[in-house]
């Protein structure tokens, strides 16, 4: 390869052999000038020069190049520009035409598979040496390079190195990576038509968008048998997503030092990006997202994705999963397939949850216990004991009237039904997703992907950091490995770091609890005369409990966001320190760490309110305090703690989703707007395809990881605590409808094209979802039993109602115990100025939420028999609900096979055809070879092989 290489500062140096001349165009060579860098390739010129004018043209061209070489020490960009214009005029190359929106080299033939960019750093001699050696090694492995000078970039500082992978390189690495390619059109009839299929017509997309290419039987590519596969055009046989994946595989393993230097860890584009030798490395989008490419050879798939998928007004349309997979690769395609399926299944949960909420609203007037709390005769005459020491006064039960009515919306008979329904729903979701995933694995050639390919692709970081080698007993090749002592030490350090950060989260949660205890006393003191009742609309609803719960939830949400930002970096650091072997292992390790942290971070406050608040309070005269401090443990309202759990869930879940969508959409848009502000001052014809993509944000190796994490955390909210808030699936559904289009929009318009990657499933997230599904049955059973008041009410109605009738009259008085005010210790009594104006010395008892004998009883202040009956009923309910839910889950999982029968048949047929066709292919080649050899030696025909049936595809392959 002959190259014209550029020096720093815009100077140019021509490197040619003494026998080369610019008359090579006549002999099949064409000069491709790219600013200060070009290449000479044995390709035909698009506009060849005739012999009559060749001498004159070449003389003029040599004169121009000589003048350019003489300006080696000149700093005049105008002189260089004029010379380049003369070169373009003489060679017939239109610089503007190829710079506008093209994804090809300047010859218009070779496709740009990858782009590297770097800045003109006059002090970076080491960086320049690395780039020179790295690019030379890329050329040695067969890649073709073309460099755009900084004078052509919009900022005047950035060089762009365009990379093209020729057929030989693609075929070689497709063989190494076992990439599946078509060898026969799929001949199995599609019987997937659904009855009344016309009802889905408004939701469908055009057929050429949903299925951009025919359905084929595929087999791993074998370079030695290339004529076996359906290769119509080598230039388009491998789609751009496969091409950029192969090139990135090469870039990740190519060294930037000479082999004789003995520096084995000096390789890979990732290290070059980290040490700022290159500023970016990315494949190109095929066009601008708002208009089709003018070049007929460009697919314009980005435009179609934006038009039919990324716009918000397409929210009711199906997703073009096949086009997503073709453009972005299987890994991103699997994510959007899972997200779309999850959103569809949420529709059923949202409908049932909304119906349960409506049931609570319609039975509003039948809520007898709330009527008793709000009535002046019952609730107005019940004096409650102080909820904190010194600063909290006595209060009347009817002050919690509003919270009691609000609690009924979520704490009713429908809550039990919905908890059981969600246990079944989550099982159906996971089982049907397995079937959907199995179908995608077949359709996208991902069957046996992990065994055939994933284990072969070691991480470059693992190869460079593991200097030890050992023999692989299976492959009989020497491979790098990490000694067991080093692995144990790294694992221990990683585990200690995780434990330390989880302890930090727990400490923060304890701090929020302390805030709740301290601030509640302040709110109770400030609001003792109900000053908020003067506020219109919201005044009567503001209580010390509500004010404390809302402010604590908001503070907890802020702490969650701050800890997230800090731990993301820590999780990546400790995962890198462990040096995982493969990309799959790296992502799984990072997934476990991040999810464990997020689980504690997001759910710990909800677990506290659901299972700890109000459970360890004590009673007047014998209260429990937080870690021996002066802060008394919190009590629940007479209506229960469920409404507080609902408040906590709404604030954290809604806040996270709103903040996530704003962050995902607004931040990339603002950064791109700021980064491309200089380009808007240039004519569009100078703003090339690679410059447009360079100004976009990089998607990053972990971009998809954070999308999964966000959805799995949401999945936890709608399953673990859904019994407290039946509207959670509805909020999740609305968020996900927006999430699909926001993710599609930002991926299509705001981010560079990610490197295509394969994945046969959603990875470790599937096991996490299964674990959360099992845990959700337990948590919802405990919420109904211990957080809700459902069980105490049922026990009272069926066993303790005085008249034997099935109603709830008298329940409130029955659920409250009495205490003699005169024996309350001085340290627990409220200050004189904290008691309300209606309190006087004639009131000698106060009530508190518990089942204990009154003062004067022989068992005073110990638990009554009703307490133990209720506790037994709660435990019985938990056992029954869990067993019923798990039996239904296992039965449903057993009834629904993980792989559909038609997919299983297709997989078997494809494997059969691959073996049969390859066997026949080899036999035919041997027969032809033997027949040629025999004809040279004798006239007899060989009868070594019997006649075998031939297939149509065999004649095409041969």
Short mmCIF file of N, CA, C and O in Angstrom, two decimals, residues 166-218:
data_model
loop_
_atom_site.label_atom_id
_atom_site.label_comp_id
_atom_site.label_asym_id
_atom_site.label_seq_id
_atom_site.Cartn_x
_atom_site.Cartn_y
_atom_site.Cartn_z
N UNK A 166 -11.38 -5.04 3.84
CA UNK A 166 -11.65 -5.71 2.57
C UNK A 166 -12.21 -7.11 2.79
O UNK A 166 -12.26 -7.62 3.92
N UNK A 167 -12.60 -7.74 1.70
CA UNK A 167 -13.26 -9.03 1.78
C UNK A 167 -12.40 -10.08 2.48
O UNK A 167 -12.90 -10.86 3.29
N UNK A 168 -11.11 -10.12 2.19
CA UNK A 168 -10.26 -11.15 2.77
C UNK A 168 -10.23 -11.05 4.29
O UNK A 168 -10.27 -12.06 5.00
N UNK A 169 -10.17 -9.83 4.80
CA UNK A 169 -10.16 -9.64 6.26
C UNK A 169 -11.50 -10.05 6.86
O UNK A 169 -11.57 -10.76 7.87
N UNK A 170 -12.59 -9.62 6.23
CA UNK A 170 -13.91 -9.96 6.75
C UNK A 170 -14.13 -11.47 6.75
O UNK A 170 -14.64 -12.04 7.72
N UNK A 171 -13.74 -12.12 5.65
CA UNK A 171 -13.95 -13.57 5.55
C UNK A 171 -13.10 -14.31 6.59
O UNK A 171 -13.56 -15.27 7.21
N UNK A 172 -11.87 -13.87 6.78
CA UNK A 172 -10.99 -14.53 7.75
C UNK A 172 -11.54 -14.45 9.16
O UNK A 172 -11.63 -15.45 9.88
N UNK A 173 -11.95 -13.25 9.58
CA UNK A 173 -12.41 -13.09 10.95
C UNK A 173 -13.84 -13.58 11.13
O UNK A 173 -14.23 -13.94 12.25
N UNK A 174 -14.64 -13.60 10.08
CA UNK A 174 -15.95 -14.23 10.19
C UNK A 174 -15.80 -15.72 10.45
O UNK A 174 -16.60 -16.33 11.18
N UNK A 175 -14.75 -16.31 9.87
CA UNK A 175 -14.45 -17.72 10.13
C UNK A 175 -13.98 -17.89 11.57
O UNK A 175 -14.40 -18.82 12.28
N UNK A 176 -13.13 -17.00 12.04
CA UNK A 176 -12.62 -17.09 13.41
C UNK A 176 -13.73 -16.91 14.43
O UNK A 176 -13.82 -17.65 15.43
N UNK A 177 -14.61 -15.95 14.20
CA UNK A 177 -15.68 -15.63 15.15
C UNK A 177 -16.92 -16.49 14.96
O UNK A 177 -17.91 -16.30 15.69
N UNK A 178 -16.90 -17.40 13.98
CA UNK A 178 -18.02 -18.31 13.73
C UNK A 178 -19.32 -17.54 13.50
O UNK A 178 -20.38 -17.87 14.05
N UNK A 179 -19.25 -16.51 12.68
CA UNK A 179 -20.43 -15.72 12.37
C UNK A 179 -21.32 -16.51 11.42
O UNK A 179 -20.86 -17.03 10.41
N UNK A 180 -22.59 -16.60 11.76
CA UNK A 180 -23.52 -17.36 10.94
C UNK A 180 -23.99 -16.54 9.76
O UNK A 180 -24.36 -15.37 9.91
N UNK A 181 -23.99 -17.18 8.59
CA UNK A 181 -24.39 -16.52 7.35
C UNK A 181 -25.35 -17.45 6.62
O UNK A 181 -25.36 -18.66 6.84
N UNK A 182 -26.17 -16.93 5.69
CA UNK A 182 -27.18 -17.75 5.02
C UNK A 182 -26.58 -18.72 4.01
O UNK A 182 -25.62 -18.40 3.32
N UNK A 183 -27.18 -19.92 3.94
CA UNK A 183 -26.80 -20.87 2.90
C UNK A 183 -28.02 -21.42 2.16
O UNK A 183 -27.89 -22.07 1.14
N UNK A 184 -29.21 -21.13 2.66
CA UNK A 184 -30.43 -21.60 1.99
C UNK A 184 -31.61 -20.79 2.49
O UNK A 184 -31.68 -20.44 3.67
N UNK A 185 -32.55 -20.49 1.61
CA UNK A 185 -33.76 -19.79 2.00
C UNK A 185 -34.62 -20.71 2.86
O UNK A 185 -34.75 -21.90 2.57
N UNK A 186 -35.17 -20.15 3.92
CA UNK A 186 -36.01 -20.94 4.82
C UNK A 186 -37.23 -21.46 4.07
O UNK A 186 -38.00 -20.68 3.50
N UNK A 187 -37.41 -22.78 4.09
CA UNK A 187 -38.52 -23.39 3.35
C UNK A 187 -39.63 -23.89 4.26
O UNK A 187 -40.55 -24.58 3.80
N UNK A 188 -39.56 -23.57 5.56
CA UNK A 188 -40.62 -23.98 6.48
C UNK A 188 -41.75 -22.96 6.41
O UNK A 188 -41.52 -21.77 6.62
N UNK A 189 -42.98 -23.38 6.10
CA UNK A 189 -44.08 -22.40 6.01
C UNK A 189 -44.36 -21.76 7.36
O UNK A 189 -44.26 -22.40 8.41
N UNK A 190 -44.70 -20.50 7.31
CA UNK A 190 -44.99 -19.75 8.53
C UNK A 190 -46.48 -19.85 8.82
O UNK A 190 -47.32 -19.35 8.06
N UNK A 191 -46.80 -20.52 9.93
CA UNK A 191 -48.20 -20.68 10.32
C UNK A 191 -48.53 -19.79 11.51
O UNK A 191 -49.30 -20.17 12.39
N UNK A 192 -47.90 -18.63 11.54
CA UNK A 192 -48.06 -17.75 12.69
C UNK A 192 -49.24 -16.81 12.63
O UNK A 192 -49.36 -15.91 13.45
N UNK A 193 -50.14 -16.99 11.62
CA UNK A 193 -51.28 -16.09 11.52
C UNK A 193 -52.24 -16.31 12.68
O UNK A 193 -52.63 -17.44 12.99
N UNK A 194 -52.60 -15.23 13.31
CA UNK A 194 -53.50 -15.28 14.44
C UNK A 194 -54.93 -15.05 13.97
O UNK A 194 -55.16 -14.35 12.98
N UNK A 195 -55.93 -15.65 14.64
CA UNK A 195 -57.31 -15.35 14.29
C UNK A 195 -57.64 -13.89 14.54
O UNK A 195 -57.16 -13.28 15.49
N UNK A 196 -58.45 -13.34 13.66
CA UNK A 196 -58.83 -11.92 13.74
C UNK A 196 -57.59 -11.03 13.74
O UNK A 196 -57.48 -10.07 14.50
N UNK A 197 -56.65 -11.39 12.85
CA UNK A 197 -55.38 -10.66 12.79
C UNK A 197 -55.57 -9.23 12.32
O UNK A 197 -54.71 -8.38 12.54
N UNK A 198 -56.71 -8.97 11.68
CA UNK A 198 -56.95 -7.63 11.15
C UNK A 198 -57.08 -6.59 12.26
O UNK A 198 -56.92 -5.39 12.03
N UNK A 199 -57.37 -7.05 13.50
CA UNK A 199 -57.51 -6.09 14.60
C UNK A 199 -56.20 -5.41 14.93
O UNK A 199 -56.18 -4.31 15.48
N UNK A 200 -55.08 -6.06 14.61
CA UNK A 200 -53.77 -5.48 14.93
C UNK A 200 -53.23 -4.61 13.81
O UNK A 200 -52.10 -4.12 13.92
N UNK A 201 -54.00 -4.41 12.75
CA UNK A 201 -53.52 -3.62 11.61
C UNK A 201 -53.07 -2.21 11.99
O UNK A 201 -52.02 -1.75 11.54
N UNK A 202 -53.80 -1.48 12.84
CA UNK A 202 -53.34 -0.11 13.19
C UNK A 202 -51.99 -0.09 13.91
O UNK A 202 -51.34 0.95 13.94
N UNK A 203 -51.61 -1.21 14.50
CA UNK A 203 -50.37 -1.24 15.27
C UNK A 203 -49.18 -1.76 14.46
O UNK A 203 -48.07 -1.80 14.98
N UNK A 204 -49.41 -2.15 13.23
CA UNK A 204 -48.35 -2.75 12.44
C UNK A 204 -47.52 -1.70 11.72
O UNK A 204 -47.96 -0.58 11.47
N UNK A 205 -46.31 -2.11 11.37
CA UNK A 205 -45.42 -1.31 10.54
C UNK A 205 -45.31 -1.95 9.16
O UNK A 205 -45.64 -3.13 8.99
N UNK A 206 -44.84 -1.20 8.16
CA UNK A 206 -44.69 -1.79 6.81
C UNK A 206 -43.80 -3.03 6.84
O UNK A 206 -42.88 -3.15 7.66
N UNK A 207 -44.07 -3.95 5.93
CA UNK A 207 -43.36 -5.23 5.92
C UNK A 207 -41.87 -5.04 5.69
O UNK A 207 -41.05 -5.75 6.29
N UNK A 208 -41.48 -4.09 4.85
CA UNK A 208 -40.05 -3.91 4.57
C UNK A 208 -39.31 -3.30 5.77
O UNK A 208 -38.08 -3.35 5.83
N UNK A 209 -40.05 -2.75 6.72
CA UNK A 209 -39.43 -2.24 7.95
C UNK A 209 -39.37 -3.35 9.00
O UNK A 209 -38.35 -3.51 9.69
N UNK A 210 -40.42 -4.11 9.13
CA UNK A 210 -40.45 -5.19 10.12
C UNK A 210 -39.52 -6.33 9.73
O UNK A 210 -38.88 -6.94 10.58
N UNK A 211 -39.45 -6.63 8.45
CA UNK A 211 -38.61 -7.74 7.97
C UNK A 211 -37.75 -7.23 6.81
O UNK A 211 -38.08 -7.42 5.64
N UNK A 212 -36.64 -6.57 7.13
CA UNK A 212 -35.84 -5.93 6.08
C UNK A 212 -35.08 -6.91 5.19
O UNK A 212 -34.52 -6.50 4.18
N UNK A 213 -35.03 -8.19 5.54
CA UNK A 213 -34.32 -9.16 4.72
C UNK A 213 -35.03 -10.50 4.81
O UNK A 213 -35.76 -10.78 5.78
N UNK A 214 -34.89 -11.36 3.79
CA UNK A 214 -35.57 -12.66 3.80
C UNK A 214 -35.09 -13.55 4.94
O UNK A 214 -34.06 -13.31 5.56
N UNK A 215 -35.87 -14.59 5.19
CA UNK A 215 -35.54 -15.55 6.23
C UNK A 215 -34.71 -16.67 5.63
O UNK A 215 -35.12 -17.29 4.64
N UNK A 216 -33.55 -16.93 6.20
CA UNK A 216 -32.63 -17.93 5.68
C UNK A 216 -32.32 -18.97 6.75
O UNK A 216 -32.43 -18.71 7.95
N UNK A 217 -31.91 -20.14 6.27
CA UNK A 217 -31.18 -21.07 7.13
C UNK A 217 -29.72 -20.62 7.12
O UNK A 217 -29.18 -20.24 6.07
N UNK A 218 -29.08 -20.67 8.28
CA UNK A 218 -27.72 -20.15 8.38
C UNK A 218 -26.79 -21.19 8.97
O UNK A 218 -27.24 -22.15 9.63
#
